[in-house]
Amino acid sequence: MMRARYVCAAASAVLIAGAPATAAAVSADGVRADAARTVSAAPVLRVDTTAQGAAAAALKHYPGVVESVDKDGSVWHVDVVAKDGKGHAELEVSAAGAVTERNRDTGGNAAENKALVDGKVTAEQAMKAALAAHAGQVTTVEWDDDDNAASWHVEIQGEDGKTWDAQVDPATGKVTGSGSDSDSDSDSDSDSDGN
């Protein structure tokens, strides 16, 4: 009888402490009876943040206009320009969506960022337009204003594994240039080697 009390007291202590154990009751004759079954925890699933999710997480951390999103392994590098055009932040977004600020600058030239800040089409809209033209996952989106012709450069990894490039017009959102460069790169590499 005394033994049953000690076992019951020990089982109660385990349950009160919150340990993930099987509760058991033991009768006076030493026979164990399961009072509850052990519940196994569900496995933790890895969540991979998309380019769109990385942009949204970065903007939540540092409000402004996304200038670029680029994936490096499982980490997204996101550059955001402040709405006044003077501030700039370099952020990293993990696969789970956690944001780390790597650099912040508040002394930028607003005139240099005017076209980006005033643009009608955001990086997020450019990604959406490019994905409507070609299915896959965005791996890079970048504001490109070289040669006085601004556009969004969007790279998509297609379901076939090939990289597809698109230029998105920042005024209309129209995909103005596109094509897969995987085949052309491998062809030009073999041609330049003489093989």
Short mmCIF file of N, CA and C in Angstrom, two decimals:
data_model
loop_
_atom_site.label_atom_id
_atom_site.label_comp_id
_atom_site.label_asym_id
_atom_site.label_seq_id
_atom_site.Cartn_x
_atom_site.Cartn_y
_atom_site.Cartn_z
N MET A 1 0.82 -1.18 0.00
CA MET A 1 0.00 0.00 0.00
C MET A 1 0.87 1.25 0.00
N MET A 2 1.92 1.22 0.83
CA MET A 2 2.81 2.36 0.91
C MET A 2 3.54 2.59 -0.42
N ARG A 3 3.90 1.48 -1.07
CA ARG A 3 4.61 1.57 -2.36
C ARG A 3 3.73 2.24 -3.41
N ALA A 4 2.45 1.91 -3.45
CA ALA A 4 1.52 2.49 -4.41
C ALA A 4 1.41 4.00 -4.21
N ARG A 5 1.44 4.44 -2.98
CA ARG A 5 1.36 5.88 -2.70
C ARG A 5 2.60 6.60 -3.25
N TYR A 6 3.79 6.00 -3.04
CA TYR A 6 5.01 6.64 -3.53
C TYR A 6 5.03 6.73 -5.05
N VAL A 7 4.60 5.67 -5.70
CA VAL A 7 4.57 5.66 -7.17
C VAL A 7 3.57 6.68 -7.67
N CYS A 8 2.41 6.74 -7.07
CA CYS A 8 1.40 7.72 -7.49
C CYS A 8 1.91 9.13 -7.25
N ALA A 9 2.59 9.36 -6.13
CA ALA A 9 3.14 10.69 -5.84
C ALA A 9 4.20 11.05 -6.87
N ALA A 10 5.04 10.10 -7.24
CA ALA A 10 6.08 10.36 -8.25
C ALA A 10 5.46 10.66 -9.61
N ALA A 11 4.43 9.92 -9.99
CA ALA A 11 3.76 10.17 -11.26
C ALA A 11 3.10 11.53 -11.27
N SER A 12 2.53 11.93 -10.16
CA SER A 12 1.92 13.25 -10.05
C SER A 12 2.96 14.35 -10.19
N ALA A 13 4.11 14.16 -9.59
CA ALA A 13 5.19 15.15 -9.69
C ALA A 13 5.64 15.32 -11.13
N VAL A 14 5.73 14.22 -11.86
CA VAL A 14 6.13 14.28 -13.27
C VAL A 14 5.08 15.06 -14.06
N LEU A 15 3.83 14.79 -13.83
CA LEU A 15 2.76 15.48 -14.56
C LEU A 15 2.70 16.95 -14.21
N ILE A 16 2.87 17.29 -12.95
CA ILE A 16 2.84 18.69 -12.53
C ILE A 16 4.03 19.44 -13.11
N ALA A 17 5.18 18.80 -13.17
CA ALA A 17 6.38 19.44 -13.71
C ALA A 17 6.27 19.67 -15.21
N GLY A 18 5.34 19.03 -15.86
CA GLY A 18 5.13 19.26 -17.28
C GLY A 18 6.06 18.48 -18.17
N ALA A 19 6.71 17.47 -17.68
CA ALA A 19 7.62 16.69 -18.50
C ALA A 19 6.82 15.85 -19.49
N PRO A 20 7.30 15.72 -20.71
CA PRO A 20 6.60 14.91 -21.71
C PRO A 20 6.86 13.43 -21.46
N ALA A 21 6.22 12.89 -20.48
CA ALA A 21 6.43 11.49 -20.13
C ALA A 21 5.10 10.78 -20.13
N THR A 22 5.17 9.49 -20.12
CA THR A 22 3.96 8.68 -20.02
C THR A 22 3.59 8.57 -18.56
N ALA A 23 2.34 8.90 -18.25
CA ALA A 23 1.89 8.76 -16.87
C ALA A 23 1.50 7.30 -16.66
N ALA A 24 1.89 6.78 -15.52
CA ALA A 24 1.59 5.38 -15.25
C ALA A 24 1.08 5.24 -13.83
N ALA A 25 0.17 4.33 -13.65
CA ALA A 25 -0.32 4.01 -12.31
C ALA A 25 0.09 2.58 -12.02
N VAL A 26 0.48 2.36 -10.81
CA VAL A 26 0.91 1.03 -10.41
C VAL A 26 -0.01 0.57 -9.28
N SER A 27 -0.54 -0.62 -9.45
CA SER A 27 -1.42 -1.16 -8.41
C SER A 27 -0.58 -1.70 -7.26
N ALA A 28 -1.23 -2.06 -6.18
CA ALA A 28 -0.53 -2.56 -4.99
C ALA A 28 0.27 -3.81 -5.29
N ASP A 29 -0.12 -4.59 -6.27
CA ASP A 29 0.61 -5.82 -6.55
C ASP A 29 1.74 -5.61 -7.57
N GLY A 30 2.01 -4.32 -7.96
CA GLY A 30 3.13 -4.02 -8.84
C GLY A 30 2.84 -4.09 -10.32
N VAL A 31 1.59 -4.24 -10.73
CA VAL A 31 1.24 -4.29 -12.15
C VAL A 31 1.06 -2.86 -12.65
N ARG A 32 1.72 -2.54 -13.74
CA ARG A 32 1.67 -1.18 -14.30
C ARG A 32 0.53 -1.06 -15.28
N ALA A 33 -0.22 0.03 -15.18
CA ALA A 33 -1.31 0.31 -16.12
C ALA A 33 -1.10 1.71 -16.68
N ASP A 34 -1.00 1.83 -18.01
CA ASP A 34 -0.81 3.14 -18.63
C ASP A 34 -2.06 3.99 -18.47
N ALA A 35 -1.88 5.17 -17.90
CA ALA A 35 -3.00 6.09 -17.73
C ALA A 35 -3.10 7.03 -18.92
N ALA A 36 -2.00 7.23 -19.62
CA ALA A 36 -2.00 8.11 -20.79
C ALA A 36 -0.93 7.62 -21.75
N ARG A 37 -1.10 7.94 -22.99
CA ARG A 37 -0.11 7.55 -23.99
C ARG A 37 0.81 8.73 -24.27
N THR A 38 2.03 8.41 -24.61
CA THR A 38 2.98 9.46 -24.95
C THR A 38 2.59 10.06 -26.28
N VAL A 39 2.57 11.38 -26.32
CA VAL A 39 2.25 12.08 -27.56
C VAL A 39 3.56 12.62 -28.12
N SER A 40 3.90 12.19 -29.33
CA SER A 40 5.14 12.67 -29.92
C SER A 40 4.89 14.02 -30.57
N ALA A 41 5.87 14.89 -30.47
CA ALA A 41 5.76 16.22 -31.05
C ALA A 41 5.87 16.13 -32.56
N ALA A 42 5.14 17.00 -33.23
CA ALA A 42 5.21 17.05 -34.69
C ALA A 42 6.58 17.57 -35.10
N PRO A 43 7.16 17.04 -36.16
CA PRO A 43 8.47 17.52 -36.58
C PRO A 43 8.39 18.98 -37.02
N VAL A 44 9.46 19.70 -36.76
CA VAL A 44 9.51 21.10 -37.15
C VAL A 44 9.83 21.16 -38.64
N LEU A 45 8.96 21.79 -39.39
CA LEU A 45 9.16 21.90 -40.82
C LEU A 45 9.92 23.18 -41.13
N ARG A 46 10.87 23.10 -42.04
CA ARG A 46 11.61 24.28 -42.47
C ARG A 46 10.75 25.07 -43.43
N VAL A 47 10.67 26.34 -43.19
CA VAL A 47 9.88 27.21 -44.05
C VAL A 47 10.85 28.04 -44.87
N ASP A 48 10.81 27.90 -46.17
CA ASP A 48 11.68 28.69 -47.02
C ASP A 48 10.94 29.92 -47.48
N THR A 49 11.46 31.07 -47.12
CA THR A 49 10.88 32.34 -47.51
C THR A 49 11.13 32.58 -48.99
N THR A 50 10.12 33.04 -49.71
CA THR A 50 10.27 33.39 -51.12
C THR A 50 10.85 34.80 -51.23
N ALA A 51 11.17 35.20 -52.44
CA ALA A 51 11.65 36.56 -52.67
C ALA A 51 10.60 37.57 -52.25
N GLN A 52 9.34 37.27 -52.55
CA GLN A 52 8.25 38.17 -52.17
C GLN A 52 8.14 38.26 -50.65
N GLY A 53 8.27 37.14 -49.97
CA GLY A 53 8.22 37.13 -48.51
C GLY A 53 9.40 37.86 -47.89
N ALA A 54 10.58 37.72 -48.50
CA ALA A 54 11.76 38.42 -48.01
C ALA A 54 11.59 39.93 -48.16
N ALA A 55 11.03 40.36 -49.29
CA ALA A 55 10.78 41.80 -49.50
C ALA A 55 9.80 42.33 -48.47
N ALA A 56 8.73 41.60 -48.22
CA ALA A 56 7.72 42.03 -47.25
C ALA A 56 8.31 42.11 -45.84
N ALA A 57 9.12 41.12 -45.46
CA ALA A 57 9.74 41.12 -44.13
C ALA A 57 10.71 42.29 -43.99
N ALA A 58 11.48 42.57 -45.04
CA ALA A 58 12.43 43.68 -45.00
C ALA A 58 11.70 45.02 -44.87
N LEU A 59 10.61 45.19 -45.60
CA LEU A 59 9.85 46.44 -45.54
C LEU A 59 9.18 46.63 -44.19
N LYS A 60 8.83 45.55 -43.55
CA LYS A 60 8.25 45.65 -42.21
C LYS A 60 9.30 46.15 -41.22
N HIS A 61 10.54 45.70 -41.42
CA HIS A 61 11.65 46.10 -40.54
C HIS A 61 12.11 47.52 -40.85
N TYR A 62 12.20 47.86 -42.14
CA TYR A 62 12.70 49.17 -42.58
C TYR A 62 11.78 49.67 -43.69
N PRO A 63 10.77 50.46 -43.37
CA PRO A 63 9.83 50.94 -44.39
C PRO A 63 10.53 51.77 -45.46
N GLY A 64 10.10 51.57 -46.68
CA GLY A 64 10.67 52.30 -47.81
C GLY A 64 10.30 51.63 -49.11
N VAL A 65 11.26 51.59 -50.03
CA VAL A 65 11.07 51.01 -51.36
C VAL A 65 12.19 50.00 -51.59
N VAL A 66 11.81 48.77 -51.94
CA VAL A 66 12.82 47.74 -52.19
C VAL A 66 13.59 48.08 -53.46
N GLU A 67 14.91 48.05 -53.35
CA GLU A 67 15.79 48.31 -54.50
C GLU A 67 16.27 47.00 -55.12
N SER A 68 16.52 46.00 -54.27
CA SER A 68 16.95 44.71 -54.80
C SER A 68 16.70 43.60 -53.77
N VAL A 69 16.52 42.40 -54.32
CA VAL A 69 16.38 41.18 -53.52
C VAL A 69 17.21 40.13 -54.23
N ASP A 70 18.10 39.47 -53.48
CA ASP A 70 18.98 38.49 -54.10
C ASP A 70 19.20 37.34 -53.12
N LYS A 71 19.10 36.12 -53.60
CA LYS A 71 19.26 34.95 -52.73
C LYS A 71 20.71 34.46 -52.77
N ASP A 72 21.24 34.21 -51.57
CA ASP A 72 22.58 33.67 -51.43
C ASP A 72 22.48 32.48 -50.48
N GLY A 73 22.42 31.28 -51.04
CA GLY A 73 22.20 30.09 -50.23
C GLY A 73 20.78 30.10 -49.69
N SER A 74 20.63 30.09 -48.37
CA SER A 74 19.30 30.13 -47.78
C SER A 74 18.96 31.52 -47.25
N VAL A 75 19.83 32.50 -47.50
CA VAL A 75 19.64 33.86 -47.00
C VAL A 75 19.32 34.80 -48.16
N TRP A 76 18.36 35.69 -47.93
CA TRP A 76 18.02 36.73 -48.90
C TRP A 76 18.71 38.03 -48.50
N HIS A 77 19.36 38.70 -49.45
CA HIS A 77 19.92 40.03 -49.24
C HIS A 77 18.93 41.01 -49.84
N VAL A 78 18.46 41.94 -49.03
CA VAL A 78 17.45 42.90 -49.48
C VAL A 78 17.97 44.30 -49.21
N ASP A 79 17.99 45.14 -50.25
CA ASP A 79 18.35 46.55 -50.10
C ASP A 79 17.07 47.37 -50.18
N VAL A 80 16.89 48.26 -49.20
CA VAL A 80 15.70 49.10 -49.15
C VAL A 80 16.14 50.55 -49.07
N VAL A 81 15.50 51.39 -49.89
CA VAL A 81 15.73 52.83 -49.88
C VAL A 81 14.56 53.46 -49.14
N ALA A 82 14.87 54.40 -48.23
CA ALA A 82 13.82 55.09 -47.48
C ALA A 82 12.96 55.90 -48.43
N LYS A 83 11.73 56.17 -48.03
CA LYS A 83 10.78 56.90 -48.88
C LYS A 83 11.25 58.31 -49.21
N ASP A 84 12.13 58.89 -48.36
CA ASP A 84 12.67 60.22 -48.67
C ASP A 84 13.84 60.15 -49.64
N GLY A 85 14.30 58.94 -49.99
CA GLY A 85 15.39 58.75 -50.93
C GLY A 85 16.76 58.93 -50.33
N LYS A 86 16.85 59.37 -49.08
CA LYS A 86 18.15 59.63 -48.45
C LYS A 86 18.66 58.43 -47.65
N GLY A 87 17.75 57.70 -47.05
CA GLY A 87 18.14 56.56 -46.23
C GLY A 87 18.25 55.29 -47.05
N HIS A 88 19.04 54.36 -46.54
CA HIS A 88 19.27 53.08 -47.22
C HIS A 88 19.62 52.04 -46.17
N ALA A 89 19.06 50.85 -46.29
CA ALA A 89 19.38 49.75 -45.37
C ALA A 89 19.69 48.50 -46.16
N GLU A 90 20.71 47.78 -45.69
CA GLU A 90 21.05 46.48 -46.23
C GLU A 90 20.62 45.45 -45.20
N LEU A 91 19.71 44.56 -45.60
CA LEU A 91 19.12 43.61 -44.69
C LEU A 91 19.34 42.19 -45.17
N GLU A 92 19.35 41.26 -44.23
CA GLU A 92 19.37 39.84 -44.56
C GLU A 92 18.10 39.22 -43.99
N VAL A 93 17.47 38.36 -44.78
CA VAL A 93 16.25 37.68 -44.34
C VAL A 93 16.53 36.18 -44.41
N SER A 94 16.34 35.50 -43.28
CA SER A 94 16.61 34.07 -43.22
C SER A 94 15.51 33.28 -43.90
N ALA A 95 15.74 31.99 -44.07
CA ALA A 95 14.74 31.11 -44.68
C ALA A 95 13.44 31.11 -43.88
N ALA A 96 13.53 31.37 -42.58
CA ALA A 96 12.35 31.41 -41.73
C ALA A 96 11.71 32.79 -41.67
N GLY A 97 12.33 33.79 -42.34
CA GLY A 97 11.75 35.13 -42.39
C GLY A 97 12.29 36.10 -41.34
N ALA A 98 13.31 35.70 -40.58
CA ALA A 98 13.90 36.60 -39.58
C ALA A 98 14.79 37.63 -40.28
N VAL A 99 14.69 38.89 -39.86
CA VAL A 99 15.42 39.98 -40.50
C VAL A 99 16.59 40.42 -39.63
N THR A 100 17.76 40.56 -40.26
CA THR A 100 18.95 41.09 -39.60
C THR A 100 19.43 42.29 -40.40
N GLU A 101 19.63 43.40 -39.70
CA GLU A 101 20.10 44.61 -40.37
C GLU A 101 21.62 44.59 -40.42
N ARG A 102 22.19 44.68 -41.61
CA ARG A 102 23.64 44.63 -41.78
C ARG A 102 24.25 46.03 -41.87
N ASN A 103 23.51 46.97 -42.43
CA ASN A 103 24.04 48.32 -42.60
C ASN A 103 22.87 49.28 -42.78
N ARG A 104 23.05 50.50 -42.25
CA ARG A 104 22.05 51.54 -42.44
C ARG A 104 22.78 52.85 -42.69
N ASP A 105 22.31 53.59 -43.69
CA ASP A 105 22.91 54.87 -44.05
C ASP A 105 21.79 55.89 -44.18
N THR A 106 22.00 57.06 -43.62
CA THR A 106 20.97 58.10 -43.71
C THR A 106 21.43 59.31 -44.50
N GLY A 107 22.61 59.27 -45.06
CA GLY A 107 23.15 60.43 -45.77
C GLY A 107 23.20 60.27 -47.27
N GLY A 108 22.26 59.56 -47.84
CA GLY A 108 22.27 59.33 -49.29
C GLY A 108 21.79 60.54 -50.08
N ASN A 109 21.98 60.47 -51.38
CA ASN A 109 21.56 61.53 -52.30
C ASN A 109 20.16 61.19 -52.82
N ALA A 110 19.18 61.96 -52.40
CA ALA A 110 17.79 61.70 -52.78
C ALA A 110 17.59 61.77 -54.29
N ALA A 111 18.36 62.61 -54.98
CA ALA A 111 18.22 62.75 -56.44
C ALA A 111 18.59 61.45 -57.15
N GLU A 112 19.57 60.73 -56.61
CA GLU A 112 19.98 59.47 -57.23
C GLU A 112 18.90 58.40 -57.13
N ASN A 113 18.06 58.49 -56.12
CA ASN A 113 17.02 57.49 -55.90
C ASN A 113 15.62 57.95 -56.31
N LYS A 114 15.53 59.12 -56.94
CA LYS A 114 14.23 59.70 -57.27
C LYS A 114 13.41 58.80 -58.19
N ALA A 115 14.01 58.27 -59.23
CA ALA A 115 13.26 57.42 -60.17
C ALA A 115 12.74 56.16 -59.48
N LEU A 116 13.53 55.58 -58.60
CA LEU A 116 13.10 54.38 -57.86
C LEU A 116 11.96 54.71 -56.91
N VAL A 117 12.14 55.77 -56.12
CA VAL A 117 11.14 56.14 -55.11
C VAL A 117 9.83 56.58 -55.77
N ASP A 118 9.92 57.29 -56.89
CA ASP A 118 8.73 57.78 -57.58
C ASP A 118 8.14 56.78 -58.57
N GLY A 119 8.79 55.65 -58.75
CA GLY A 119 8.33 54.67 -59.74
C GLY A 119 6.93 54.15 -59.44
N LYS A 120 6.18 53.90 -60.50
CA LYS A 120 4.81 53.39 -60.36
C LYS A 120 4.79 51.91 -60.05
N VAL A 121 5.81 51.19 -60.51
CA VAL A 121 5.88 49.74 -60.32
C VAL A 121 6.95 49.43 -59.29
N THR A 122 6.55 48.75 -58.22
CA THR A 122 7.47 48.37 -57.16
C THR A 122 8.17 47.06 -57.51
N ALA A 123 9.16 46.71 -56.71
CA ALA A 123 9.85 45.43 -56.90
C ALA A 123 8.86 44.28 -56.77
N GLU A 124 7.94 44.40 -55.82
CA GLU A 124 6.95 43.35 -55.60
C GLU A 124 6.06 43.17 -56.83
N GLN A 125 5.65 44.28 -57.43
CA GLN A 125 4.81 44.23 -58.64
C GLN A 125 5.60 43.71 -59.83
N ALA A 126 6.88 44.05 -59.90
CA ALA A 126 7.73 43.56 -60.99
C ALA A 126 7.88 42.04 -60.90
N MET A 127 8.03 41.52 -59.67
CA MET A 127 8.13 40.07 -59.49
C MET A 127 6.83 39.39 -59.94
N LYS A 128 5.71 39.98 -59.56
CA LYS A 128 4.41 39.41 -59.91
C LYS A 128 4.22 39.39 -61.44
N ALA A 129 4.61 40.47 -62.10
CA ALA A 129 4.49 40.53 -63.56
C ALA A 129 5.38 39.50 -64.24
N ALA A 130 6.61 39.36 -63.75
CA ALA A 130 7.55 38.40 -64.34
C ALA A 130 7.05 36.97 -64.13
N LEU A 131 6.50 36.68 -62.95
CA LEU A 131 5.97 35.34 -62.69
C LEU A 131 4.73 35.04 -63.51
N ALA A 132 3.97 36.07 -63.86
CA ALA A 132 2.81 35.87 -64.73
C ALA A 132 3.26 35.49 -66.14
N ALA A 133 4.44 35.97 -66.54
CA ALA A 133 4.96 35.66 -67.87
C ALA A 133 5.70 34.32 -67.91
N HIS A 134 6.26 33.92 -66.76
CA HIS A 134 7.01 32.67 -66.72
C HIS A 134 6.93 32.07 -65.31
N ALA A 135 6.40 30.89 -65.20
CA ALA A 135 6.23 30.24 -63.88
C ALA A 135 7.58 29.83 -63.30
N GLY A 136 7.67 29.87 -62.01
CA GLY A 136 8.89 29.46 -61.31
C GLY A 136 9.02 30.20 -60.00
N GLN A 137 10.28 30.37 -59.55
CA GLN A 137 10.55 31.10 -58.32
C GLN A 137 11.54 32.21 -58.61
N VAL A 138 11.25 33.40 -58.11
CA VAL A 138 12.14 34.54 -58.28
C VAL A 138 13.38 34.31 -57.43
N THR A 139 14.56 34.47 -58.06
CA THR A 139 15.81 34.36 -57.33
C THR A 139 16.49 35.73 -57.17
N THR A 140 16.15 36.67 -58.06
CA THR A 140 16.73 38.02 -58.00
C THR A 140 15.75 39.01 -58.59
N VAL A 141 15.66 40.16 -57.95
CA VAL A 141 14.99 41.32 -58.56
C VAL A 141 15.87 42.52 -58.23
N GLU A 142 16.11 43.35 -59.24
CA GLU A 142 17.05 44.45 -59.05
C GLU A 142 16.63 45.66 -59.88
N TRP A 143 16.67 46.82 -59.25
CA TRP A 143 16.42 48.07 -59.95
C TRP A 143 17.64 48.39 -60.79
N ASP A 144 17.44 48.65 -62.06
CA ASP A 144 18.55 48.92 -62.98
C ASP A 144 18.25 50.21 -63.71
N ASP A 145 19.06 51.24 -63.44
CA ASP A 145 18.85 52.52 -64.13
C ASP A 145 20.08 52.97 -64.90
N ASP A 146 20.87 52.00 -65.35
CA ASP A 146 22.02 52.31 -66.20
C ASP A 146 21.55 52.83 -67.55
N ASP A 147 22.35 53.66 -68.17
CA ASP A 147 22.07 54.20 -69.51
C ASP A 147 20.76 54.97 -69.56
N ASN A 148 20.35 55.57 -68.45
CA ASN A 148 19.14 56.40 -68.39
C ASN A 148 17.87 55.68 -68.81
N ALA A 149 17.87 54.38 -68.81
CA ALA A 149 16.68 53.60 -69.15
C ALA A 149 16.39 52.67 -67.98
N ALA A 150 15.58 53.14 -67.05
CA ALA A 150 15.30 52.36 -65.84
C ALA A 150 14.41 51.17 -66.15
N SER A 151 14.68 50.07 -65.43
CA SER A 151 13.84 48.88 -65.54
C SER A 151 14.11 47.99 -64.33
N TRP A 152 13.22 47.05 -64.12
CA TRP A 152 13.44 46.03 -63.11
C TRP A 152 14.00 44.80 -63.81
N HIS A 153 15.09 44.28 -63.30
CA HIS A 153 15.67 43.03 -63.81
C HIS A 153 15.21 41.93 -62.86
N VAL A 154 14.52 40.93 -63.38
CA VAL A 154 14.01 39.84 -62.56
C VAL A 154 14.52 38.52 -63.12
N GLU A 155 15.12 37.71 -62.25
CA GLU A 155 15.55 36.36 -62.64
C GLU A 155 14.63 35.35 -61.97
N ILE A 156 14.19 34.39 -62.76
CA ILE A 156 13.29 33.35 -62.27
C ILE A 156 13.92 32.00 -62.56
N GLN A 157 13.92 31.14 -61.57
CA GLN A 157 14.33 29.77 -61.81
C GLN A 157 13.07 28.99 -62.15
N GLY A 158 13.02 28.52 -63.39
CA GLY A 158 11.85 27.81 -63.86
C GLY A 158 11.76 26.41 -63.29
N GLU A 159 10.63 25.80 -63.49
CA GLU A 159 10.42 24.44 -62.99
C GLU A 159 11.36 23.44 -63.65
N ASP A 160 11.91 23.82 -64.83
CA ASP A 160 12.87 22.96 -65.52
C ASP A 160 14.30 23.17 -65.02
N GLY A 161 14.48 24.08 -64.05
CA GLY A 161 15.79 24.35 -63.49
C GLY A 161 16.58 25.42 -64.21
N LYS A 162 16.07 25.90 -65.33
CA LYS A 162 16.76 26.94 -66.09
C LYS A 162 16.42 28.32 -65.55
N THR A 163 17.38 29.23 -65.68
CA THR A 163 17.17 30.61 -65.25
C THR A 163 16.55 31.39 -66.39
N TRP A 164 15.51 32.13 -66.07
CA TRP A 164 14.78 32.93 -67.05
C TRP A 164 14.91 34.38 -66.64
N ASP A 165 15.38 35.26 -67.54
CA ASP A 165 15.58 36.68 -67.27
C ASP A 165 14.44 37.49 -67.85
N ALA A 166 14.04 38.52 -67.12
CA ALA A 166 12.99 39.41 -67.59
C ALA A 166 13.34 40.85 -67.24
N GLN A 167 12.98 41.75 -68.12
CA GLN A 167 13.05 43.19 -67.85
C GLN A 167 11.61 43.66 -67.71
N VAL A 168 11.33 44.34 -66.62
CA VAL A 168 9.97 44.81 -66.37
C VAL A 168 9.98 46.33 -66.39
N ASP A 169 9.10 46.91 -67.20
CA ASP A 169 9.00 48.36 -67.34
C ASP A 169 8.50 48.96 -66.03
N PRO A 170 9.23 49.94 -65.45
CA PRO A 170 8.84 50.50 -64.16
C PRO A 170 7.64 51.44 -64.22
N ALA A 171 7.21 51.80 -65.42
CA ALA A 171 6.04 52.67 -65.55
C ALA A 171 4.76 51.88 -65.80
N THR A 172 4.89 50.78 -66.55
CA THR A 172 3.69 50.02 -66.95
C THR A 172 3.59 48.64 -66.32
N GLY A 173 4.70 48.07 -65.89
CA GLY A 173 4.71 46.71 -65.37
C GLY A 173 4.77 45.66 -66.46
N LYS A 174 4.90 46.10 -67.70
CA LYS A 174 4.96 45.18 -68.83
C LYS A 174 6.33 44.50 -68.88
N VAL A 175 6.32 43.20 -69.10
CA VAL A 175 7.55 42.45 -69.26
C VAL A 175 8.07 42.74 -70.66
N THR A 176 9.14 43.53 -70.74
CA THR A 176 9.61 44.03 -72.04
C THR A 176 10.70 43.19 -72.68
N GLY A 177 11.39 42.41 -71.91
CA GLY A 177 12.44 41.57 -72.47
C GLY A 177 12.54 40.31 -71.64
N SER A 178 12.74 39.20 -72.30
CA SER A 178 12.81 37.97 -71.53
C SER A 178 13.55 36.90 -72.31
N GLY A 179 13.91 35.87 -71.64
CA GLY A 179 14.54 34.73 -72.28
C GLY A 179 15.33 33.93 -71.30
N SER A 180 15.57 32.67 -71.62
CA SER A 180 16.37 31.79 -70.78
C SER A 180 17.81 31.96 -71.17
N ASP A 181 18.67 32.18 -70.19
CA ASP A 181 20.09 32.32 -70.52
C ASP A 181 20.89 31.07 -70.19
N SER A 182 20.26 30.02 -69.70
CA SER A 182 21.00 28.80 -69.34
C SER A 182 21.61 28.14 -70.57
N ASP A 183 20.80 27.98 -71.61
CA ASP A 183 21.32 27.33 -72.83
C ASP A 183 22.32 28.21 -73.54
N SER A 184 22.04 29.53 -73.62
CA SER A 184 22.94 30.41 -74.36
C SER A 184 24.28 30.53 -73.65
N ASP A 185 24.30 30.51 -72.28
CA ASP A 185 25.56 30.59 -71.58
C ASP A 185 26.41 29.36 -71.83
N SER A 186 25.80 28.18 -71.79
CA SER A 186 26.59 26.97 -71.98
C SER A 186 27.05 26.86 -73.42
N ASP A 187 26.23 27.31 -74.39
CA ASP A 187 26.64 27.29 -75.78
C ASP A 187 27.79 28.26 -76.03
N SER A 188 27.69 29.48 -75.48
CA SER A 188 28.73 30.45 -75.74
C SER A 188 30.03 30.06 -75.03
N ASP A 189 29.94 29.40 -73.87
CA ASP A 189 31.15 28.94 -73.19
C ASP A 189 31.87 27.90 -74.02
N SER A 190 31.11 26.95 -74.59
CA SER A 190 31.77 25.91 -75.37
C SER A 190 32.30 26.47 -76.69
N ASP A 191 31.60 27.47 -77.26
CA ASP A 191 32.09 28.07 -78.50
C ASP A 191 33.36 28.87 -78.27
N SER A 192 33.44 29.58 -77.13
CA SER A 192 34.63 30.39 -76.88
C SER A 192 35.84 29.53 -76.56
N ASP A 193 35.62 28.32 -76.07
CA ASP A 193 36.72 27.42 -75.78
C ASP A 193 37.20 26.67 -77.03
N GLY A 194 36.43 26.80 -78.07
CA GLY A 194 36.80 26.11 -79.29
C GLY A 194 36.31 24.69 -79.35
N ASN A 195 35.42 24.30 -78.43
CA ASN A 195 34.91 22.94 -78.40
C ASN A 195 33.53 22.89 -78.97
#
